[in-house]
CSV table of C-alpha atoms in Angstrom, one decimal:
chain,number,residue,atom,x,y,z
I,3,MET,CA,25.5,16.3,-11.2
I,4,SER,CA,28.6,14.7,-9.9
I,5,PRO,CA,28.3,10.8,-9.7
I,6,LEU,CA,28.0,11.0,-5.9
I,7,ARG,CA,25.2,13.4,-5.9
I,8,LYS,CA,23.6,10.9,-8.4
I,9,THR,CA,24.3,7.9,-6.0
I,10,ALA,CA,22.7,10.1,-2.8
I,11,LEU,CA,19.7,10.7,-5.0
I,12,VAL,CA,19.0,7.0,-6.4
I,13,ALA,CA,19.9,5.7,-2.5
I,14,GLY,CA,17.2,8.4,-1.3
I,15,VAL,CA,14.4,7.6,-3.6
I,16,LEU,CA,14.9,3.9,-3.0
I,17,TYR,CA,14.6,4.3,0.7
I,18,LEU,CA,11.6,6.5,0.0
I,19,LEU,CA,10.2,4.0,-2.1
I,20,THR,CA,10.3,1.4,0.7
I,21,PHE,CA,7.5,3.0,2.5
I,22,VAL,CA,5.0,2.1,-0.4
I,23,SER,CA,3.9,-0.9,1.6
I,24,ILE,CA,2.5,0.6,4.3
I,25,PRO,CA,-1.3,0.3,2.9
I,26,THR,CA,-0.9,-3.3,3.3
I,27,LEU,CA,-2.0,-3.4,6.7
I,28,ALA,CA,-5.5,-2.5,5.1
I,29,LEU,CA,-5.1,-4.4,2.0
I,30,TYR,CA,-4.1,-7.8,3.5
I,31,SER,CA,-7.3,-7.2,6.3
I,32,GLN,CA,-9.4,-9.5,4.2
I,33,VAL,CA,-7.1,-12.1,3.0
I,34,LYS,CA,-5.7,-13.0,6.3
I,35,GLY,CA,-9.5,-13.2,7.6
I,36,ALA,CA,-10.8,-16.8,9.1
I,37,ASN,CA,-13.3,-17.2,5.9
I,38,TYR,CA,-11.6,-15.1,2.5
I,39,ILE,CA,-11.2,-18.5,1.0
I,40,VAL,CA,-15.1,-19.5,1.0
I,41,GLY,CA,-16.1,-15.8,1.2
I,42,PRO,CA,-17.3,-13.2,-1.7
I,43,GLY,CA,-15.5,-10.1,-3.0
I,44,PRO,CA,-12.7,-9.2,-5.7
I,45,ASP,CA,-9.2,-10.1,-4.6
I,46,THR,CA,-7.5,-7.0,-5.8
I,47,ALA,CA,-6.7,-5.8,-2.4
I,48,ALA,CA,-4.4,-8.5,-1.8
I,49,ILE,CA,-2.6,-8.5,-5.3
I,50,ILE,CA,-1.7,-4.8,-4.9
I,51,GLY,CA,-0.6,-5.7,-1.6
I,52,GLY,CA,1.2,-8.3,-2.9
I,53,VAL,CA,2.8,-6.1,-5.5
I,54,LEU,CA,3.7,-3.0,-3.2
I,55,GLU,CA,5.6,-5.5,-1.1
I,56,ILE,CA,7.5,-7.1,-3.8
I,57,ILE,CA,8.2,-3.0,-4.7
I,58,VAL,CA,9.5,-3.0,-1.4
I,59,ALA,CA,11.9,-6.0,-1.3
I,60,LEU,CA,13.8,-4.7,-4.7
I,61,ALA,CA,13.8,-1.1,-3.3
I,62,GLY,CA,15.6,-2.7,-0.1
I,63,ILE,CA,18.1,-4.7,-2.2
I,64,GLY,CA,18.6,-1.1,-4.4
I,65,THR,CA,19.4,1.2,-1.0
I,66,ALA,CA,22.6,-1.1,-0.1
I,67,VAL,CA,23.7,-2.1,-3.8
I,68,VAL,CA,23.7,1.8,-4.5
I,69,LEU,CA,25.4,2.7,-1.3
I,70,PHE,CA,28.4,-0.1,-1.4
I,71,PRO,CA,30.9,1.5,-3.3
I,72,VAL,CA,30.6,4.6,-1.1
I,73,LEU,CA,30.2,2.6,2.3
I,74,LYS,CA,33.1,0.2,1.4
I,75,LYS,CA,35.3,2.9,1.9
I,76,GLN,CA,34.7,2.9,5.6
I,77,ASN,CA,34.7,-0.5,6.3
I,78,GLU,CA,33.9,-3.1,3.4
I,79,GLY,CA,32.9,-5.6,5.5
I,80,ALA,CA,30.1,-3.8,7.2
I,81,ALA,CA,28.9,-2.3,4.0
I,82,LEU,CA,28.9,-6.2,2.2
I,83,GLY,CA,27.0,-7.2,5.5
I,84,LEU,CA,24.6,-4.7,4.8
I,85,VAL,CA,23.7,-5.9,1.3
I,86,ALA,CA,23.5,-9.3,2.3
I,87,SER,CA,21.4,-8.7,5.2
I,88,ARG,CA,19.2,-6.4,2.7
I,89,VAL,CA,18.9,-9.6,0.6
I,90,LEU,CA,17.9,-11.8,3.5
I,91,GLU,CA,15.4,-9.3,4.4
I,92,ALA,CA,13.9,-9.1,0.8
I,93,SER,CA,14.1,-13.2,0.3
I,94,THR,CA,11.6,-13.1,3.5
I,95,ILE,CA,9.0,-10.5,2.0
I,96,PHE,CA,8.9,-12.6,-1.3
I,97,VAL,CA,8.1,-15.7,0.8
I,98,GLY,CA,5.8,-13.9,2.7
I,99,VAL,CA,4.0,-12.7,-0.4
I,100,ALA,CA,4.0,-16.0,-1.7
I,101,PHE,CA,2.1,-17.4,1.3
I,102,LEU,CA,-0.7,-14.6,0.9
I,103,MET,CA,-0.9,-15.1,-2.7
I,104,SER,CA,-1.4,-19.0,-2.1
I,105,ILE,CA,-4.3,-18.3,-0.2
I,106,VAL,CA,-5.8,-16.0,-3.2
I,107,THR,CA,-4.9,-19.2,-5.7
I,108,LEU,CA,-6.9,-21.3,-3.4
I,109,ARG,CA,-9.6,-19.4,-3.4
I,110,GLN,CA,-9.7,-18.7,-7.2
I,111,ALA,CA,-9.4,-22.1,-7.8
I,112,GLY,CA,-12.7,-22.8,-5.5
I,113,ALA,CA,-11.2,-24.9,-2.9
I,114,GLY,CA,-14.1,-24.1,-0.5
I,115,ALA,CA,-14.5,-25.0,2.9
I,116,GLY,CA,-12.0,-28.1,2.9
I,117,ALA,CA,-9.0,-25.4,2.2
I,118,LEU,CA,-9.8,-23.1,5.3
I,119,VAL,CA,-7.3,-24.9,7.6
I,120,THR,CA,-4.6,-24.5,5.1
I,121,GLY,CA,-5.9,-20.8,4.5
I,122,HIS,CA,-5.5,-20.1,8.2
I,123,ALA,CA,-2.1,-22.3,8.5
I,124,LEU,CA,-0.7,-19.6,5.3
I,125,ALA,CA,-1.7,-16.4,7.0
I,126,THR,CA,-0.2,-17.6,10.2
I,127,LEU,CA,3.3,-18.4,8.3
I,128,TYR,CA,2.9,-15.0,6.9
I,129,ASP,CA,2.6,-13.4,10.7
I,130,ARG,CA,5.8,-15.1,11.6
I,131,ILE,CA,7.9,-14.4,8.2
I,132,PHE,CA,6.5,-11.0,8.8
I,133,LEU,CA,8.2,-11.0,12.2
I,134,GLN,CA,11.5,-12.4,11.4
I,135,GLY,CA,12.0,-10.1,7.8
I,136,GLN,CA,10.5,-7.0,8.8
I,137,SER,CA,11.0,-6.9,12.7
I,138,PHE,CA,14.4,-8.4,12.9
I,139,MET,CA,16.4,-7.8,9.8
I,140,PRO,CA,15.5,-3.8,9.5
I,141,ALA,CA,17.1,-3.9,13.2
I,142,VAL,CA,20.2,-5.6,11.7
I,143,ASN,CA,20.4,-3.3,8.7
I,144,ASP,CA,20.0,-0.1,10.8
I,145,LEU,CA,22.6,-0.8,13.0
I,146,LEU,CA,25.0,-1.3,10.5
I,147,LEU,CA,24.0,1.5,8.3
I,148,GLY,CA,23.6,3.7,11.6
I,149,PHE,CA,27.5,2.6,12.2
I,150,LEU,CA,28.5,3.2,8.9
I,151,LEU,CA,27.1,6.6,8.3
I,152,TYR,CA,28.3,7.7,12.1
I,153,GLN,CA,31.9,6.8,11.3
I,154,SER,CA,32.0,8.3,7.9
I,155,ARG,CA,30.2,11.3,8.6
I,156,LEU,CA,28.3,11.1,5.0
I,157,VAL,CA,25.0,12.7,7.1
I,158,PRO,CA,24.9,14.5,10.3
I,159,ARG,CA,25.6,12.5,13.4
I,160,VAL,CA,22.4,13.2,14.8
I,161,LEU,CA,20.5,11.3,12.1
I,162,SER,CA,23.0,8.4,12.0
I,163,LEU,CA,22.3,8.1,16.1
I,164,ILE,CA,18.3,7.7,15.1
I,165,GLY,CA,19.4,4.2,13.3
I,166,ILE,CA,22.1,3.3,16.0
I,167,VAL,CA,19.4,3.8,18.8
I,168,GLY,CA,16.4,2.3,16.6
I,169,GLY,CA,17.8,-0.8,15.9
I,170,PRO,CA,18.0,-2.2,19.3
I,171,ILE,CA,14.9,-0.7,20.4
I,172,LEU,CA,13.0,-2.5,17.5
I,173,LEU,CA,15.1,-5.7,18.4
I,174,ALA,CA,13.7,-5.2,21.8
I,175,GLY,CA,10.3,-5.2,20.7
I,176,TYR,CA,11.0,-8.1,17.9
I,177,ILE,CA,12.1,-10.3,21.5
I,178,ALA,CA,9.3,-9.1,23.4
I,179,VAL,CA,6.8,-10.8,20.8
I,180,MET,CA,8.9,-13.7,20.3
I,181,PHE,CA,8.5,-14.5,24.1
I,182,GLY,CA,4.9,-13.7,24.2
I,183,LEU,CA,5.5,-10.5,25.9
I,184,LEU,CA,3.3,-8.6,23.6
I,185,GLY,CA,1.3,-9.5,20.9
I,186,GLN,CA,2.5,-9.0,17.6
I,187,HIS,CA,-0.2,-6.4,16.6
I,188,ALA,CA,0.0,-5.0,20.1
I,189,PRO,CA,0.4,-1.1,20.1
I,190,LEU,CA,3.5,-1.3,21.9
I,191,ALA,CA,5.1,-3.7,19.4
I,192,GLY,CA,4.3,-1.0,16.8
I,193,LEU,CA,6.0,1.7,18.8
I,194,SER,CA,9.0,-0.1,18.6
I,195,ALA,CA,9.3,0.2,14.9
I,196,ILE,CA,8.9,4.2,14.7
I,197,PRO,CA,12.5,5.3,15.5
I,198,VAL,CA,13.8,2.5,12.6
I,199,ALA,CA,10.8,3.8,10.1
I,200,LEU,CA,12.0,8.0,11.3
I,201,PHE,CA,15.6,6.7,10.2
I,202,GLU,CA,15.2,5.5,7.4
I,203,PHE,CA,12.5,8.2,6.0
I,204,SER,CA,14.7,11.0,7.1
I,205,LEU,CA,17.8,9.4,5.5
I,206,GLY,CA,15.8,8.9,2.5
I,207,VAL,CA,14.3,12.8,2.2
I,208,TRP,CA,18.2,14.0,3.3
I,209,LEU,CA,19.9,12.2,0.3
I,210,VAL,CA,17.2,13.2,-2.0
I,211,VAL,CA,17.4,17.4,-0.8
I,212,LYS,CA,21.4,17.2,0.3
I,213,GLY,CA,23.0,14.3,-1.0
I,214,PHE,CA,26.2,13.2,1.5
I,215,GLN,CA,28.2,15.9,3.6
I,216,PRO,CA,31.9,16.3,2.9
I,217,SER,CA,33.6,13.3,4.5
I,218,PRO,CA,37.2,12.0,5.2
I,219,ILE,CA,36.5,8.5,3.6
I,220,LEU,CA,35.7,10.5,0.1
I,221,SER,CA,38.6,11.9,-2.1
I,222,SER,CA,39.6,15.5,-1.8
I,223,GLU,CA,38.8,15.9,-5.6
I,224,THR,CA,35.6,14.6,-5.3
I,225,ARG,CA,34.5,16.3,-1.9
I,226,ASP,CA,35.6,19.6,-3.5
I,227,ALA,CA,34.1,19.1,-6.4
I,228,SER,CA,30.7,18.3,-4.5
I,229,ALA,CA,30.7,21.2,-2.1
I,230,ALA,CA,31.3,23.5,-5.0
I,231,ALA,CA,28.3,22.1,-6.4
I,232,ALA,CA,26.2,22.5,-3.1
I,233,THR,CA,27.4,26.0,-3.1
I,234,ASN,CA,26.6,27.1,-7.0
I,235,PRO,CA,24.4,24.6,-8.4
I,236,SER,CA,24.8,26.4,-11.7
I,237,ALA,CA,28.4,25.9,-11.8
I,238,SER,CA,27.5,22.3,-12.5
I,239,ARG,CA,25.5,23.4,-15.6
I,240,ARG,CA,28.4,25.0,-17.7
I,241,PRO,CA,29.9,23.8,-20.6
């Protein structure tokens, strides 16, 4: 397996790993409830949700870092911007997890009814930082990545266009929620995130299954080796 194929494979796996937090919508339903701090039951679901979100944050940084050596050949500034925006996105995820885990800590400490207002405030803060970190920042990330991939032709341009188009759609949904035109959990707000999710999932699958396409930004030697390995996989295993 060539170094470029390994890079594509790792990046693809990391992109697919960013989808492990999908169950958190259900896992966090109790911890964000009005009376969670004084209610019965285990905290396992909230803790598992926090762990899944941490995995997503680390995987998100990993996608940008792994792709940076390749994308910088197209535009180093934009590639560095992608790394920075992924790190910022991950930072907001970590802070959001800290807010919800603080509610769990208050409950475990037996804070009681006196901490209900604090619990509500922490849950509200989580919703607000989720809006910034997992609505606004992904739009920025996918616009940068979409343009880099479109210009470099590392993946099919149709796939790159999904990111380029999906970013503004998600950004429009974010702005609508910020100005109160849509509720944060309204169906339309959720629909605005579908193109971005489709782009990242499709990109992950493509990189795992196909890897990079021959591109002008790759050296002729590497391009030829990648094409040979793709057409004759057994050749790469010969001594």
